[in-house]
GROMACS .gro file of C-alpha atoms in nm:
model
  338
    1UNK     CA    1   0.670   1.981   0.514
    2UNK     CA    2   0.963   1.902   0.711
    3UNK     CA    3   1.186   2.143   0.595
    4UNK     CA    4   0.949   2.431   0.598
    5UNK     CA    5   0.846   2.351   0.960
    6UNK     CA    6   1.224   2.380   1.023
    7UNK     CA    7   1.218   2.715   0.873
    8UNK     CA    8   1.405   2.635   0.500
    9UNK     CA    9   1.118   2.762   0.325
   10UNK     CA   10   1.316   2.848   0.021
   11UNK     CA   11   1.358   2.439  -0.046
   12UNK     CA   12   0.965   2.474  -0.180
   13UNK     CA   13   1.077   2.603  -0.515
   14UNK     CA   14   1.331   2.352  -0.600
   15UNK     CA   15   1.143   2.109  -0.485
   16UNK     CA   16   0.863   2.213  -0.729
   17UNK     CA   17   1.095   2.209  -0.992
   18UNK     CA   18   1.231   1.880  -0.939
   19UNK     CA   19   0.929   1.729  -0.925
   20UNK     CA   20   0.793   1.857  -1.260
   21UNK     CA   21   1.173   1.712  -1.393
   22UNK     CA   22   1.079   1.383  -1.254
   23UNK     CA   23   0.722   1.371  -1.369
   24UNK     CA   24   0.860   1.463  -1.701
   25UNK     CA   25   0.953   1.066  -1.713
   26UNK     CA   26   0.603   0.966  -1.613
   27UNK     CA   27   0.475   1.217  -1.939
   28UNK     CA   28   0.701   1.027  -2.132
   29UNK     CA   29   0.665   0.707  -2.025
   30UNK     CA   30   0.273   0.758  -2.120
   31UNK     CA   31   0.350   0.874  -2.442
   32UNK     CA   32   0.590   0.544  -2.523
   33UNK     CA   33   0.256   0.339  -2.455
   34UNK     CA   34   0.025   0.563  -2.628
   35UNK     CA   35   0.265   0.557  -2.958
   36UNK     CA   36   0.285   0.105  -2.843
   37UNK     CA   37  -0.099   0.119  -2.858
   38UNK     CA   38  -0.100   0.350  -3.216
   39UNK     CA   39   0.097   0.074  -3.339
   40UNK     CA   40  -0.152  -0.188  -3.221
   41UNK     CA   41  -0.489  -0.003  -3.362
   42UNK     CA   42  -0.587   0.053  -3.061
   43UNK     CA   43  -0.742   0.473  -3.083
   44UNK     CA   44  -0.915   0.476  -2.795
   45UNK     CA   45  -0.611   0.378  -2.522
   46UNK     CA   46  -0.331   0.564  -2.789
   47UNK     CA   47  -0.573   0.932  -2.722
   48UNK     CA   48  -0.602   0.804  -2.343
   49UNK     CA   49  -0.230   0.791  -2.301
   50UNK     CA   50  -0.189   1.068  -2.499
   51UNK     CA   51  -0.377   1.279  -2.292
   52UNK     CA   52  -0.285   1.186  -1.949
   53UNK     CA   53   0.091   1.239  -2.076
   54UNK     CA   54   0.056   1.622  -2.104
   55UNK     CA   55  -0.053   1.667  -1.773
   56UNK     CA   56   0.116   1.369  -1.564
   57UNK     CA   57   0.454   1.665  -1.521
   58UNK     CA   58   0.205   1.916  -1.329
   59UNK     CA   59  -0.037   1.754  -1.175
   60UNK     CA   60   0.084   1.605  -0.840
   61UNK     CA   61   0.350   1.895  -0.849
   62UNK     CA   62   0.169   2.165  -0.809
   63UNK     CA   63   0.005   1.989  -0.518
   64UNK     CA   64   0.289   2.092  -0.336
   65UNK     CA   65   0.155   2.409  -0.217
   66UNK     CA   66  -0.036   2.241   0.062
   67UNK     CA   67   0.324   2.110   0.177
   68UNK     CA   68   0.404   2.469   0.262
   69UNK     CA   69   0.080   2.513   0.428
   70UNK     CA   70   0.109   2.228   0.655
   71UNK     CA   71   0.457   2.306   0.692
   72UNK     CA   72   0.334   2.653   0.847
   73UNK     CA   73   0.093   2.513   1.021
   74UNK     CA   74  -0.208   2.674   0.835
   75UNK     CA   75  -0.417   2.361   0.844
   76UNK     CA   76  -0.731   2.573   0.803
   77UNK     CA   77  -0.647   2.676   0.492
   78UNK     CA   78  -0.528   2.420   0.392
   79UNK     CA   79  -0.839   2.254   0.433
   80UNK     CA   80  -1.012   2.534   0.248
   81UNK     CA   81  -0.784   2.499  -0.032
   82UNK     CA   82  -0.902   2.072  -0.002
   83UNK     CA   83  -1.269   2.152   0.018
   84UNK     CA   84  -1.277   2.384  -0.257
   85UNK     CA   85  -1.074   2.175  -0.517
   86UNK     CA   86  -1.287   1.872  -0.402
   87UNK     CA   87  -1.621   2.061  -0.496
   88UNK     CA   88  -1.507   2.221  -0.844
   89UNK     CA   89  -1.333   1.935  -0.992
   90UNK     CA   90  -1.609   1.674  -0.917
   91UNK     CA   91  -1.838   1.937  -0.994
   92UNK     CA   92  -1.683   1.944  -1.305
   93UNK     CA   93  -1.692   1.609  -1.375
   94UNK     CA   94  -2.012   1.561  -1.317
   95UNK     CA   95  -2.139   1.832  -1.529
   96UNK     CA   96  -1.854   1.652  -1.815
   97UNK     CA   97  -2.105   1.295  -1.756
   98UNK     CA   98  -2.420   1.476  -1.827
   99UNK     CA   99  -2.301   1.659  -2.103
  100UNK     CA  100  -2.129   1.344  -2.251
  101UNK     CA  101  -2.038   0.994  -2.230
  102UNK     CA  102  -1.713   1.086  -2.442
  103UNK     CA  103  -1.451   0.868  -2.277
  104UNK     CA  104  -1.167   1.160  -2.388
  105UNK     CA  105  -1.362   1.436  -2.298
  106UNK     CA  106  -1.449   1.313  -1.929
  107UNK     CA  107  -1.098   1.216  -1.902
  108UNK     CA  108  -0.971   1.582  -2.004
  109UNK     CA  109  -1.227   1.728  -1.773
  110UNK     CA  110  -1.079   1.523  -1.500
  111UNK     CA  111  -0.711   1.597  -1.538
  112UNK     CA  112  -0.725   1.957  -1.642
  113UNK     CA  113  -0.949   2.080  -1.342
  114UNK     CA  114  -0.738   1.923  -1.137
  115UNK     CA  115  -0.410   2.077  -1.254
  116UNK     CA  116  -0.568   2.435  -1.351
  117UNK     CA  117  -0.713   2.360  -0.935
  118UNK     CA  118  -0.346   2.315  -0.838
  119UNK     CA  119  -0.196   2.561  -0.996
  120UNK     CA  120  -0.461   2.844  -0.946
  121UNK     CA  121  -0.381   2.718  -0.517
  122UNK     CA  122  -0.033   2.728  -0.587
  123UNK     CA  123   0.008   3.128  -0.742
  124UNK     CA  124  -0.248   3.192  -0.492
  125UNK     CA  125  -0.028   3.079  -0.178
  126UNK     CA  126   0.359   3.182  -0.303
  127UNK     CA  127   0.164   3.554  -0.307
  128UNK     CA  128  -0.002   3.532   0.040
  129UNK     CA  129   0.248   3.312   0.182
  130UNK     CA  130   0.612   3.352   0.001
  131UNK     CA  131   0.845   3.131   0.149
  132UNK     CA  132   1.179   3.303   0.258
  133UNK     CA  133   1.517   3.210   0.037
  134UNK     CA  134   1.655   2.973   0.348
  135UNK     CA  135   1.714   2.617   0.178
  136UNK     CA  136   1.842   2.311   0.326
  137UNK     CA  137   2.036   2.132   0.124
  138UNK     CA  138   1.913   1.791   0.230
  139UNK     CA  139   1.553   1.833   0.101
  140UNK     CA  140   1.583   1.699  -0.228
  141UNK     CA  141   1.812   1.422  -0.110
  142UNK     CA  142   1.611   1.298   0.151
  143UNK     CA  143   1.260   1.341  -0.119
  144UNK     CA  144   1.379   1.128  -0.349
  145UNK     CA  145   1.496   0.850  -0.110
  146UNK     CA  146   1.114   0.877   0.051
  147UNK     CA  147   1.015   0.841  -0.343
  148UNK     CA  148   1.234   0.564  -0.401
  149UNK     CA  149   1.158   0.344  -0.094
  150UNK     CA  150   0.788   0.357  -0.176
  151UNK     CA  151   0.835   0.232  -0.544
  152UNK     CA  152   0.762  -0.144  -0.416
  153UNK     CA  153   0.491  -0.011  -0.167
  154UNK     CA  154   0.315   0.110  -0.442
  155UNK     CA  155   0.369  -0.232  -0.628
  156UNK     CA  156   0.214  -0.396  -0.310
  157UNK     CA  157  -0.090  -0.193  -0.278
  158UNK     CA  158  -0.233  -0.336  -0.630
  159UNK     CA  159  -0.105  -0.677  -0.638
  160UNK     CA  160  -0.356  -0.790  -0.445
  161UNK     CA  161  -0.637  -0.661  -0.669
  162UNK     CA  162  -0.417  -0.808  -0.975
  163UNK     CA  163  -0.415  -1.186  -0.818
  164UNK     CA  164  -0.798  -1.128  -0.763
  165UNK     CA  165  -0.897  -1.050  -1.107
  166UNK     CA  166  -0.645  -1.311  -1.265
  167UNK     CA  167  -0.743  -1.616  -1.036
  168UNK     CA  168  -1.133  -1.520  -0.962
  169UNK     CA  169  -1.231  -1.256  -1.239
  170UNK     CA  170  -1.411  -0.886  -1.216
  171UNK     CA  171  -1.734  -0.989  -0.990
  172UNK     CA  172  -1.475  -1.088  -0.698
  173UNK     CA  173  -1.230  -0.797  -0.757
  174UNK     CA  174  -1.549  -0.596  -0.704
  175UNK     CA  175  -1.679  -0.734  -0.392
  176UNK     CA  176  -1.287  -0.714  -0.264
  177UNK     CA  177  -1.282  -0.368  -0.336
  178UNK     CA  178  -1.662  -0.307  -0.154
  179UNK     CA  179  -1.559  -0.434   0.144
  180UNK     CA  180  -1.200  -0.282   0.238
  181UNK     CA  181  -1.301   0.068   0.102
  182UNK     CA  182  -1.491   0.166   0.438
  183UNK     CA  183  -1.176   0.083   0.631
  184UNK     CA  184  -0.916   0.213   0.429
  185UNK     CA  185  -1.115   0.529   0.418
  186UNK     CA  186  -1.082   0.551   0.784
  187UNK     CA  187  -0.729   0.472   0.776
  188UNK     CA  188  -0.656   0.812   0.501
  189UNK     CA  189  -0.878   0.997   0.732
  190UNK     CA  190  -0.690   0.948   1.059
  191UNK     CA  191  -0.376   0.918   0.851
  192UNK     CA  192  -0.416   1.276   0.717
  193UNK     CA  193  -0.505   1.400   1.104
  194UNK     CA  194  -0.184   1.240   1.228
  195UNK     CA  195  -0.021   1.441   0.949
  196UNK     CA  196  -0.087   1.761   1.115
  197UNK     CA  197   0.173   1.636   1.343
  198UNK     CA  198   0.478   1.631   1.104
  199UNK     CA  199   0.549   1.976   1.160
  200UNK     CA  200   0.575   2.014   1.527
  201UNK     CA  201   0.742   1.631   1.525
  202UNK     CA  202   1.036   1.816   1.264
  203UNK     CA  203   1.065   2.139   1.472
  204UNK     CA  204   1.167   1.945   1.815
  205UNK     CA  205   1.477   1.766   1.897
  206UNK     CA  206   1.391   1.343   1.900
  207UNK     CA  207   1.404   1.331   2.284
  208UNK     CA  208   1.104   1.550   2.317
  209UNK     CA  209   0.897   1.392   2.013
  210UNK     CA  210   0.976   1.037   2.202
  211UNK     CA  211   0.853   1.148   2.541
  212UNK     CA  212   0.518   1.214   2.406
  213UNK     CA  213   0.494   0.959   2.178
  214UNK     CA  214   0.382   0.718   2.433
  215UNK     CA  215   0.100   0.889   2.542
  216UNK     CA  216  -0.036   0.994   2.217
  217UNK     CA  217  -0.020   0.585   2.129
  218UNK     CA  218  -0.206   0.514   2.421
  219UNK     CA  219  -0.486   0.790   2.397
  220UNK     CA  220  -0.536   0.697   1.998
  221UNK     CA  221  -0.515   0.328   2.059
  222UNK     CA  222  -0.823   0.359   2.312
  223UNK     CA  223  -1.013   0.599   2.070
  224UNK     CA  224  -0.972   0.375   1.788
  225UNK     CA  225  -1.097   0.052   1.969
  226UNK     CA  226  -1.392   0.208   2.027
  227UNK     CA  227  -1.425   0.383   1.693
  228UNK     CA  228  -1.405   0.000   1.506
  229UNK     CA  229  -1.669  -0.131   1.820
  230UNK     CA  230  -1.879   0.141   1.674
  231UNK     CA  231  -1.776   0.048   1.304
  232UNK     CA  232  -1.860  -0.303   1.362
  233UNK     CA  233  -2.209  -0.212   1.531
  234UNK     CA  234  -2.313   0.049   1.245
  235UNK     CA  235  -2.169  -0.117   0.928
  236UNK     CA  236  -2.427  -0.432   0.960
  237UNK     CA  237  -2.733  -0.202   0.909
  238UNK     CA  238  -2.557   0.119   0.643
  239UNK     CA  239  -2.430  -0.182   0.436
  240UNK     CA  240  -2.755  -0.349   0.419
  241UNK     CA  241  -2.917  -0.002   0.300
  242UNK     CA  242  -2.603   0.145   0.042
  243UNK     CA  243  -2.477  -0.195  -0.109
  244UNK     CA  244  -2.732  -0.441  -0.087
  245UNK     CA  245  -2.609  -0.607  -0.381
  246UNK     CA  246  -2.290  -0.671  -0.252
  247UNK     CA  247  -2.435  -0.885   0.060
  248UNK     CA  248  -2.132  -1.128   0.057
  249UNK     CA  249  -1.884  -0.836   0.091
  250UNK     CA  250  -2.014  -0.770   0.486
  251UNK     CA  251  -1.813  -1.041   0.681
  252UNK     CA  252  -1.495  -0.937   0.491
  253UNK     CA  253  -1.553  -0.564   0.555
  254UNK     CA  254  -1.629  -0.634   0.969
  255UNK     CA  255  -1.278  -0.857   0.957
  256UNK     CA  256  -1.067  -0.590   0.730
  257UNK     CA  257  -1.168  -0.342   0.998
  258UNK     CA  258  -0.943  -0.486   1.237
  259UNK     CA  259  -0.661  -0.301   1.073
  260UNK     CA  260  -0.853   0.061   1.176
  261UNK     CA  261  -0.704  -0.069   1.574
  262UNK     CA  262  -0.335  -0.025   1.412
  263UNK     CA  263  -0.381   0.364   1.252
  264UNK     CA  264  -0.142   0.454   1.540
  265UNK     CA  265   0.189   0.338   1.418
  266UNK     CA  266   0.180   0.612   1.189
  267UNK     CA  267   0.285   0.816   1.477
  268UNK     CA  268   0.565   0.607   1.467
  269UNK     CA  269   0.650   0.682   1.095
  270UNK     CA  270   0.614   1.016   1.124
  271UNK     CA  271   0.921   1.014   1.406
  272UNK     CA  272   1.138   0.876   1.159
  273UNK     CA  273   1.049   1.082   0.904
  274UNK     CA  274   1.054   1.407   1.113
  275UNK     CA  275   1.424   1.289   1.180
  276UNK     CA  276   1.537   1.151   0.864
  277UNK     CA  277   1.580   0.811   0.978
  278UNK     CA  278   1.636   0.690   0.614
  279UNK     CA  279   1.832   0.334   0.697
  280UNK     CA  280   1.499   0.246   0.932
  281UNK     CA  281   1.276   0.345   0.693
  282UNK     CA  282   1.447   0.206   0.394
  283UNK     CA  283   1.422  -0.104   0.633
  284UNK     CA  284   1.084  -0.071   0.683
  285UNK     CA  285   0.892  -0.008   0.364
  286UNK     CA  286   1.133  -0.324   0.223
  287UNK     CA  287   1.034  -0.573   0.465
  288UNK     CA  288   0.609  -0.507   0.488
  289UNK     CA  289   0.599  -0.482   0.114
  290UNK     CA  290   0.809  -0.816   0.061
  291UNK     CA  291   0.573  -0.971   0.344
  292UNK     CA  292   0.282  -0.861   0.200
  293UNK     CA  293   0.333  -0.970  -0.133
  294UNK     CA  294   0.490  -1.331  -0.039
  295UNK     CA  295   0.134  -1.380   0.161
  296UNK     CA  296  -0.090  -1.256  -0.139
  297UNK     CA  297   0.091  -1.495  -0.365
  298UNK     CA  298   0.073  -1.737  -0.153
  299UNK     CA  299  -0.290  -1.722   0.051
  300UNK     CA  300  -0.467  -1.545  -0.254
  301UNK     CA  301  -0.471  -1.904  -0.506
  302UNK     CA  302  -0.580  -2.065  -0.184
  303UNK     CA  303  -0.861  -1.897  -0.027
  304UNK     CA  304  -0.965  -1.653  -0.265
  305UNK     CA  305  -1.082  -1.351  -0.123
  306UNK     CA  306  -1.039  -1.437   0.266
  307UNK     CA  307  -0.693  -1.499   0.181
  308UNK     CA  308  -0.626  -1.154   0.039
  309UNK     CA  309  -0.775  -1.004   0.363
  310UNK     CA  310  -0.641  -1.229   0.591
  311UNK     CA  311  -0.268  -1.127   0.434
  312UNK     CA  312  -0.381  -0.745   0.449
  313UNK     CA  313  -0.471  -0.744   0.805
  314UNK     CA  314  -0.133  -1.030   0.935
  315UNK     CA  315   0.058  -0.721   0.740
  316UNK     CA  316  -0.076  -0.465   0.935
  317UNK     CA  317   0.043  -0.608   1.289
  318UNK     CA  318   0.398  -0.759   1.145
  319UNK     CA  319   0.420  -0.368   1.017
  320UNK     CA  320   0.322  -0.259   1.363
  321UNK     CA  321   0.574  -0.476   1.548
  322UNK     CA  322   0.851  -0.345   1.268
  323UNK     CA  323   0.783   0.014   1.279
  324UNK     CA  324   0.779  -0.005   1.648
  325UNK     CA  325   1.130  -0.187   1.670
  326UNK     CA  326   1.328   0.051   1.434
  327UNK     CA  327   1.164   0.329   1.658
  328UNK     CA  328   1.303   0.171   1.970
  329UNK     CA  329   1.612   0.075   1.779
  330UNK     CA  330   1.659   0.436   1.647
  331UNK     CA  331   1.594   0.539   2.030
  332UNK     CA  332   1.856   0.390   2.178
  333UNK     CA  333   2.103   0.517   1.952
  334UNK     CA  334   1.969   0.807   2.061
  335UNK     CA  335   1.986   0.766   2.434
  336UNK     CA  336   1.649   0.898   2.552
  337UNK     CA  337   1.551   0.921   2.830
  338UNK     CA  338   1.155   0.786   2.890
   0.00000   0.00000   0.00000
């Protein structure tokens, strides 16, 4: 996205390449456990493996055509392209369930209408939209350090849902996950809006992206104080009607929704991204992750599933007052003027 926006459209096709290379390695590392599983008698999880490792390569990859759609700002198709692949491949899987409870055959149906999705999007927008042969030579650089300081982020976001189900069992994981889906639904939501940003952050020098930084925080912050007041007011009575069963889930949901208040430091994120700050955000993702797994190793054994919230949402502001420092930080280096 950021080189497009920048005009280096011709980086898209390496980039597609090298991430087929890389998810080569995630192929294979599926196919080491479903030969590990063979060898343990275990069919059902040695087919499993089997079959996610012939599509793991293209999957994600050819995702990356809506990178060169955002990247030219054609959000509305983009969008289209979202909404259509959302219908067809549940669709598709939902048809798969009635047809059969085959665990194999449901997961084929999933993975291969997503990639035949992808790649159907992906002919469809190198014709209608083909990039020009203008690379920068960064791209791939700078992709795989965004790759490689998200590794323990990605660690972090499941640990918590690990210590759940090895100190308190299934039931708990599943009230756990009831209760922060809401919120972190509302987080991708505005997450993806703020994305729409990215280009027009990577296109304009960092003293112009700072100056209206400030007043996009401000505007956002307001919004989304009164879109958790409104969260807080509504979610008594949906939850009540949708998961009755999950009654004890509702006081964790109304606290986790704290963290909806915080949505705006992606704004600051997507600065140092637009700019390649790599050394911040190397900084960055390193420090919340550590944090957040020290506190769910610590708070989880302790207080069960309060403690797992109560880490998620202490996270949330220390990552706040982080992200906000290295952008201040990375500002003054700069010498802007505010």
């Amino acid at each position: 996205v950021q080189a497009v926006a920048r005009g280096y459209e011709g980086s898209f096709i390496p980039a597609l390449k090298t991430k087929i290379r890389w998810g080569l390695f995630g192929g294979l590392a599926s196919l080491i456990l479903a030969g590990y599983y063979y060898f343990q008698n275990n069919l059902t999880l040695t087919i499993a493996f089997s079959i996610s490792a012939a599509f793991l390569p293209f999957m994600d990859s050819f995702g990356i055509y809506d990178a060169l759609l955002q990247g030219k700002k054609l959000f509305d198709i983009s969008t289209k392209y979202y909404i259509i692949s959302q219908i067809i491949a549940i669709a598709s899987l939902i048809f798969t369930l009635f047809l059969t409870k085959n665990l194999f055959l449901i997961l084929l149906a999933y993975f291969a209408s997503w990639t035949l999705l992808r790649f159907i999007f992906l002919k469809i927008t190198l014709k209608k939209f083909p990039p020009n042969s203008q690379q920068d030579p960064q791209t791939i650089s700078y992709g795989k350090h965004l790759s490689l300081m998200d590794i323990i982020g990605a660690v972090a976001s499941q640990i918590d849902k690990v210590l759940l189900f090895h100190y308190l069992g299934p039931a708990q994981v599943a009230i756990y996950s009831v209760a922060i889906a809401p919120p972190e639904q509302i987080k991708t939501i505005l997450k993806k809006t703020s994305l729409l940003i990215l280009p027009k952050f990577s296109k304009r020098n960092s003293k112009d992206v700072r100056r209206g930084i400030r007043r996009k925080i401000t505007i956002s912050s307001f919004l989304l104080i009164f879109i958790f007041l409104l969260y807080l007011w509504f979610s008594c009575y949906l939850f009540n009607i949708f998961f009755p069963v999950y009654s004890k889930a509702l006081f964790y949901l109304q606290l986790y929704a704290l963290v909806i208040i915080l949505v705006p430091k992606v704004l600051f994120r997507l600065f140092l991204e637009s700019q390649k700050k790599k050394k911040e955000l190397y900084i960055f993702n390193f420090l919340t992750s550590i944090i957040k797994i020290f506190l769910l190793i610590i708070l989880v054994p302790k207080f069960n599933i309060l403690g797992a919230i109560i880490s998620l949402i202490f996270t949330e502001f220390l990552s706040y007052i982080f992200i906000f420092t290295l952008f201040f930080y990375s500002s003054k280096k700069d010498k802007p003027s505010w």
